[in-house]
PDB file of C-alpha atoms in Angstrom:
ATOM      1  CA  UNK A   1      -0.875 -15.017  30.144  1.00  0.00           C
ATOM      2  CA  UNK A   2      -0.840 -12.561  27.141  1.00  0.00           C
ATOM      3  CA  UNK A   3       2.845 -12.061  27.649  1.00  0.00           C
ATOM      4  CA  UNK A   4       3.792 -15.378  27.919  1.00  0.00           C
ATOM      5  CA  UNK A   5       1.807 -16.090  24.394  1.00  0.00           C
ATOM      6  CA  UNK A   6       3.946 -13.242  22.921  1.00  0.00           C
ATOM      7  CA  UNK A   7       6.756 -13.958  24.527  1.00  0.00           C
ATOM      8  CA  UNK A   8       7.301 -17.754  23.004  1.00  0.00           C
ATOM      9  CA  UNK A   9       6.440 -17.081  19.164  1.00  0.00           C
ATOM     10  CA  UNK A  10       8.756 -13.840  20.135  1.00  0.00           C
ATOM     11  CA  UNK A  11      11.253 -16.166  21.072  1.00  0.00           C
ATOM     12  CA  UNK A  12      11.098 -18.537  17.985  1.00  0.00           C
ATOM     13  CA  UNK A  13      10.910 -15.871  15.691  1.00  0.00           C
ATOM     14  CA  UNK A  14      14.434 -14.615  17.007  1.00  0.00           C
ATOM     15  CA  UNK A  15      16.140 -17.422  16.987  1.00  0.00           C
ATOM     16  CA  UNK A  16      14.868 -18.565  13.544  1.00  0.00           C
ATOM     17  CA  UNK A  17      15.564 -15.075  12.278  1.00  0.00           C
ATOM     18  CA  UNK A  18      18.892 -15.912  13.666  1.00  0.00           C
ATOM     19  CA  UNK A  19      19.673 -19.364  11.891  1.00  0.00           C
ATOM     20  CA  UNK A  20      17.881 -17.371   8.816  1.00  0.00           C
ATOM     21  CA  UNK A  21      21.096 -14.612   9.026  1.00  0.00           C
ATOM     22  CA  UNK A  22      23.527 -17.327   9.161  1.00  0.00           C
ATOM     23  CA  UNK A  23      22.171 -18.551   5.617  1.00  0.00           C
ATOM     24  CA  UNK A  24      20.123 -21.667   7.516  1.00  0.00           C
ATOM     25  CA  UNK A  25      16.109 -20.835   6.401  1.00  0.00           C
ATOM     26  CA  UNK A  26      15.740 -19.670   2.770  1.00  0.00           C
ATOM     27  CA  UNK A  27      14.253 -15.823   2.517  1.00  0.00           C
ATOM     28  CA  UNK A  28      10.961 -17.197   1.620  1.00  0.00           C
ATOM     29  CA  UNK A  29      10.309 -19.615   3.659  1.00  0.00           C
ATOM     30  CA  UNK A  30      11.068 -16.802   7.094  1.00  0.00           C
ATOM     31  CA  UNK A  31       8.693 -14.971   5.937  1.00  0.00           C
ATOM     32  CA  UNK A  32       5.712 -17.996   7.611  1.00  0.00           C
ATOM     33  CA  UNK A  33       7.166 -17.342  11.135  1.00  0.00           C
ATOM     34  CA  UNK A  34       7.731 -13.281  10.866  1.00  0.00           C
ATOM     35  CA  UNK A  35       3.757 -13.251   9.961  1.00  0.00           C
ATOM     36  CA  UNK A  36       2.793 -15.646  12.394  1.00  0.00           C
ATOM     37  CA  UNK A  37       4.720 -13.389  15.311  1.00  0.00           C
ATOM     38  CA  UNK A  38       3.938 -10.390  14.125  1.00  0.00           C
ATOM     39  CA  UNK A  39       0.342 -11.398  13.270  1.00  0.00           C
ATOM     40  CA  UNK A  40      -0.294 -12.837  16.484  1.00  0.00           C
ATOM     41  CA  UNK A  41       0.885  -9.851  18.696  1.00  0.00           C
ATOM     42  CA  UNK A  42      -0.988  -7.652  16.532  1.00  0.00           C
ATOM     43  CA  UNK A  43      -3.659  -9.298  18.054  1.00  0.00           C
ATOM     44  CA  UNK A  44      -2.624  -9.083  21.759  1.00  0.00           C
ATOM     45  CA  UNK A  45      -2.516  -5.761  21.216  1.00  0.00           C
ATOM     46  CA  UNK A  46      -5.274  -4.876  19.572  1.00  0.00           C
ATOM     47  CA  UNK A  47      -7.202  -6.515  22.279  1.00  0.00           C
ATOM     48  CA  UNK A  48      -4.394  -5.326  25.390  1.00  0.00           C
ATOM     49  CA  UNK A  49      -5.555  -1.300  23.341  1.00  0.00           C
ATOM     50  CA  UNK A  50      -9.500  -2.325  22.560  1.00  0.00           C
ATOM     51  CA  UNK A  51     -10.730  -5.283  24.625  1.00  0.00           C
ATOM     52  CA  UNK A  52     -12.953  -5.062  28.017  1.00  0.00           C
ATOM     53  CA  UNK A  53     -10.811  -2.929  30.666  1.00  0.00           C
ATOM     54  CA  UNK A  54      -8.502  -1.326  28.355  1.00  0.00           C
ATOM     55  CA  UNK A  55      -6.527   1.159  30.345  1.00  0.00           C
ATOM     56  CA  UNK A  56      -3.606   3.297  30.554  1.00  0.00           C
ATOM     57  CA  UNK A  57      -1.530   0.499  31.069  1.00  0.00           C
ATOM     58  CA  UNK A  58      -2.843  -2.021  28.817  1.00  0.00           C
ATOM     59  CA  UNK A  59      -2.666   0.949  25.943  1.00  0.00           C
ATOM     60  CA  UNK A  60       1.110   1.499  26.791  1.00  0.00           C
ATOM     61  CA  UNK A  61       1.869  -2.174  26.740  1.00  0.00           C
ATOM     62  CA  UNK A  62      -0.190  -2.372  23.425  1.00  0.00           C
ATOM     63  CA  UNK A  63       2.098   0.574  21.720  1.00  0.00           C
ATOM     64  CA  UNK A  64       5.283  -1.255  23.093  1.00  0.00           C
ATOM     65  CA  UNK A  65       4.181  -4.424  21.595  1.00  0.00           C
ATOM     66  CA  UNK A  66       3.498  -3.208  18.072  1.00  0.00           C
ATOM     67  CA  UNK A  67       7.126  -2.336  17.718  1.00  0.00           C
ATOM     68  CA  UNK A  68       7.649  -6.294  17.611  1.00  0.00           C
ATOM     69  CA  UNK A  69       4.668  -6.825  15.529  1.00  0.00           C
ATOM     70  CA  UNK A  70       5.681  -4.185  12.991  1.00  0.00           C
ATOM     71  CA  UNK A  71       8.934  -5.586  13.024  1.00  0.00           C
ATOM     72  CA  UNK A  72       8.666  -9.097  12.287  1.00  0.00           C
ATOM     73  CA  UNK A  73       5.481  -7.948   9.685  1.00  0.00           C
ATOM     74  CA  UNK A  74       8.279  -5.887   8.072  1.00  0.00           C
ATOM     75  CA  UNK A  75      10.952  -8.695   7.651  1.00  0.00           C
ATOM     76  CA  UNK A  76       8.464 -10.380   6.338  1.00  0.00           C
ATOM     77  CA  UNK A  77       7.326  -7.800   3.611  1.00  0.00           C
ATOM     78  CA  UNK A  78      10.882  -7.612   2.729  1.00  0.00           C
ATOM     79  CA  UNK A  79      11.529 -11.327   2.156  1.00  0.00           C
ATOM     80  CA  UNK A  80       8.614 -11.802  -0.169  1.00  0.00           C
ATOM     81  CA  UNK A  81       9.144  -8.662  -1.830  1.00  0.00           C
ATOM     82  CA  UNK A  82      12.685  -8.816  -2.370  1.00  0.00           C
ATOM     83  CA  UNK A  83      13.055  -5.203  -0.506  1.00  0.00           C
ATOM     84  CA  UNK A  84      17.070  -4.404   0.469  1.00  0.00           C
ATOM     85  CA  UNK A  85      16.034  -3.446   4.514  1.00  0.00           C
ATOM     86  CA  UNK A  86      17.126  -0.277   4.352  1.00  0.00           C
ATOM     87  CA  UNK A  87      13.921   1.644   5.740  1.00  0.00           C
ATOM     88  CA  UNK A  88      13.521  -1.623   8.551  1.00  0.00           C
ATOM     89  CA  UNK A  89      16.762  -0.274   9.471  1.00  0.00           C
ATOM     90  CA  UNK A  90      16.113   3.116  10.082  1.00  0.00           C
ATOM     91  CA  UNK A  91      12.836   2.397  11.478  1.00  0.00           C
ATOM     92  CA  UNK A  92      15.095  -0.145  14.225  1.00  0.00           C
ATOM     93  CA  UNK A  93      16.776   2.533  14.794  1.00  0.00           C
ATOM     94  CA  UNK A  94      13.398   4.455  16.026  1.00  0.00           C
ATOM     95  CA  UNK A  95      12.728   1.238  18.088  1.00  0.00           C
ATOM     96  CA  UNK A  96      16.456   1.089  19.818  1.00  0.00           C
ATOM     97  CA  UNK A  97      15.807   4.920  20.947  1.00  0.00           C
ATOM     98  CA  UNK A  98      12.602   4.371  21.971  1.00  0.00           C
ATOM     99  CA  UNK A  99      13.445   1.418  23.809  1.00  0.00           C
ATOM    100  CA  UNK A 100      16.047   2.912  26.130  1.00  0.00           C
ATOM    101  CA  UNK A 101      13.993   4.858  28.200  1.00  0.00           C
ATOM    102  CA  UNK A 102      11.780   1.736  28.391  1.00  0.00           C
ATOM    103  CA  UNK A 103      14.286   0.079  30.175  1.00  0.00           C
ATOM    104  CA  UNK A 104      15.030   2.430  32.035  1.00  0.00           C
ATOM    105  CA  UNK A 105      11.717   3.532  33.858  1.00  0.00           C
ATOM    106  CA  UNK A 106      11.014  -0.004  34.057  1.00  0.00           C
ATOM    107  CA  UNK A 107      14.528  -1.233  35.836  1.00  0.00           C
ATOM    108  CA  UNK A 108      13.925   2.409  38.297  1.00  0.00           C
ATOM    109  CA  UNK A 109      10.648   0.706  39.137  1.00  0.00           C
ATOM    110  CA  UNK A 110      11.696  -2.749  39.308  1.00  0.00           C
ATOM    111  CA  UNK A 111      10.577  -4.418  42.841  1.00  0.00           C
ATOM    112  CA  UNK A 112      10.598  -8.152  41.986  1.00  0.00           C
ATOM    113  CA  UNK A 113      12.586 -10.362  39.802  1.00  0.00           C
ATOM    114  CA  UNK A 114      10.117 -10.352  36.741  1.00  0.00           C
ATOM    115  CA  UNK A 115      10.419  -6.318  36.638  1.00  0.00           C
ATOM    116  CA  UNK A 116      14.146  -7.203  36.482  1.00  0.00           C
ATOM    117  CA  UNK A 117      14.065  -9.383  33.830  1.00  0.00           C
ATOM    118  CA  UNK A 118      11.911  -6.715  32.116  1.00  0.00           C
ATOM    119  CA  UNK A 119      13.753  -4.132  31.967  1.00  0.00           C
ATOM    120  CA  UNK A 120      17.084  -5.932  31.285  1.00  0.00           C
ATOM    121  CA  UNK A 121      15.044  -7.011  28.141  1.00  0.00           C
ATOM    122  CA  UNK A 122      14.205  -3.770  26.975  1.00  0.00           C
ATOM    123  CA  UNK A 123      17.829  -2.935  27.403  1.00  0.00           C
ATOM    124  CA  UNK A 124      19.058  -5.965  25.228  1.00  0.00           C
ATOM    125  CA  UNK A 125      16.352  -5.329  22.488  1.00  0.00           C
ATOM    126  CA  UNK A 126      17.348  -2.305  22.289  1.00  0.00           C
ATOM    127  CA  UNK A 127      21.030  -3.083  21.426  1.00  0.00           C
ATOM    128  CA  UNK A 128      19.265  -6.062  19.334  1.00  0.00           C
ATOM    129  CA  UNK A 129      17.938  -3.454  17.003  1.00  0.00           C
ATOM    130  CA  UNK A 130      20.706  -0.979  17.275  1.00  0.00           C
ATOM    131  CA  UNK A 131      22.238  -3.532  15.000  1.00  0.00           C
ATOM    132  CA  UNK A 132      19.772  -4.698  12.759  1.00  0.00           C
ATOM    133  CA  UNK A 133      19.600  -0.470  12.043  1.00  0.00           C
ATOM    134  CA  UNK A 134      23.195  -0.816  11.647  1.00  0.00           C
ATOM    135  CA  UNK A 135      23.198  -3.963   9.501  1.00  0.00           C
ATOM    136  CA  UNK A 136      20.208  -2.998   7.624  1.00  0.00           C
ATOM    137  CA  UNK A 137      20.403   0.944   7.123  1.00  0.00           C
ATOM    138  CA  UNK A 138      24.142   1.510   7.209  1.00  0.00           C
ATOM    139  CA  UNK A 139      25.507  -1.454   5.802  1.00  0.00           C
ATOM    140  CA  UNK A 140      27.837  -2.509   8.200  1.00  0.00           C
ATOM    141  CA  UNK A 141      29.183  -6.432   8.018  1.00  0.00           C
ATOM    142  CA  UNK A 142      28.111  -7.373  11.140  1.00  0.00           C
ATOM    143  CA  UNK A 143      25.467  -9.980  10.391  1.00  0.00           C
ATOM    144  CA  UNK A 144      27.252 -13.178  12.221  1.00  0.00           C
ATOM    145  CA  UNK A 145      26.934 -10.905  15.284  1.00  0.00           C
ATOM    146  CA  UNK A 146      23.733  -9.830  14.918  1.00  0.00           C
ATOM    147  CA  UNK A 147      22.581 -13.388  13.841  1.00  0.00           C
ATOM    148  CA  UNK A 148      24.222 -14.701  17.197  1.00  0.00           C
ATOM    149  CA  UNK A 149      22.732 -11.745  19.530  1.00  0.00           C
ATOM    150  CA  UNK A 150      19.200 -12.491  17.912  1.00  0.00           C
ATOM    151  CA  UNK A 151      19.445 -16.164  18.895  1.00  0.00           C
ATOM    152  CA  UNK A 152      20.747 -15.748  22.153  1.00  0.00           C
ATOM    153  CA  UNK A 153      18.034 -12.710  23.433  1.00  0.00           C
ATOM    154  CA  UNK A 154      15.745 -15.189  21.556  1.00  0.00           C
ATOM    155  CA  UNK A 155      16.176 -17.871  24.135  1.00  0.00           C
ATOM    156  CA  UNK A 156      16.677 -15.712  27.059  1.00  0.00           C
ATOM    157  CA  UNK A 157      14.203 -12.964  26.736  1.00  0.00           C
ATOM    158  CA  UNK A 158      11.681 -14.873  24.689  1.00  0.00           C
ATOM    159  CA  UNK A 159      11.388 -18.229  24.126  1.00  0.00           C
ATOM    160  CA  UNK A 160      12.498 -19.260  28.058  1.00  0.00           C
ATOM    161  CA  UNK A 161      10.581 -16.752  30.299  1.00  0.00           C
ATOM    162  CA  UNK A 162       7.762 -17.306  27.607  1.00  0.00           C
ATOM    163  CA  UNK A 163       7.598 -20.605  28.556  1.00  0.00           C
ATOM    164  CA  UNK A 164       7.918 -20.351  32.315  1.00  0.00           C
ATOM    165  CA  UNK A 165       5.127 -17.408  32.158  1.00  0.00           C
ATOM    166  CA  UNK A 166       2.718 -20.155  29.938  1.00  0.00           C
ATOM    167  CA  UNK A 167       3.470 -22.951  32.436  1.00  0.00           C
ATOM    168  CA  UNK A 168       3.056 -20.887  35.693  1.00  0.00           C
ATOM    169  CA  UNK A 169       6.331 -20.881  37.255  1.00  0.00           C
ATOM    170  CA  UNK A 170       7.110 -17.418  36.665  1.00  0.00           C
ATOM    171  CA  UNK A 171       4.311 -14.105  37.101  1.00  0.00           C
TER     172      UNK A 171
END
């Protein structure tokens, strides 16, 4: 139930981080939803690395998931500080590197269609911040495109199986 939580806020954030690119949310006001998300699965996994039965998987799923939280704690930072992006984008760049072999040992595991979807989402993340570290660190004009991916993998690897994880019909 954990991921679903994540997984919707995840969702919203993307897709308002999205509209926010394509000049529709004002820099200070994205900053409420980038500290909600990231807030929030801070604290899935602080309890997914700490709580009652913490193991080897919950830890790895915990590391995974602070790459979001740091992420959306970052835009945030950068909106109310006024900060140009430039070290967000090289640290997306860590998280598209690290996410590739994600997706891969999850899609060689996969057995049903969630595992599937899983690592198919690690894949598209992974492109997802390929270009905010290309947007953000090297400048390139590419933010109608990244705006568009964000909203789409928004609604398809967030805010959709999100909600069909919260309301049961998926996991």
């Amino acid at each position: 139930m954990l991921l679903g939580l994540s997984l919707f806020y995840v969702g919203a954030v993307l897709i308002l981080n999205g509209l926010w690119m394509l000049g529709r949310i004002s820099d200070r006001e994205i900053s409420i939803i980038n500290l909600f998300t990231g807030g929030l699965t801070l604290l899935v996994s602080l309890k997914l690395a700490f709580g009652e039965g913490a193991d080897h998987t919950s830890i790895r799923g915990a590391a995974l998931s602070l790459l979001f939280s740091f992420t959306y704690l970052w835009v945030a930072f950068n909106r109310l500080t006024g900060a140009d992006g430039r070290g967000l984008g090289w640290f997306s760049l860590f998280v598209a590197i690290t996410a590739v072999p994600v997706a891969i040992d999850t899609l060689s595991t996969a057995s049903t269609a969630l595992d599937w979807w899983q690592g198919l989402s690690w894949a598209a993340w992974s492109l997802l911040w390929l270009l905010f570290f290309l947007m953000l660190a090297l400048h390139k004009p590419i933010v109608r495109f990244t705006a568009g991916m964000a909203i789409g993998q928004g609604i398809l690897t967030g805010w959709l199986p999100g909600y069909l994880l919260l309301t049961g019909v998926l996991g």
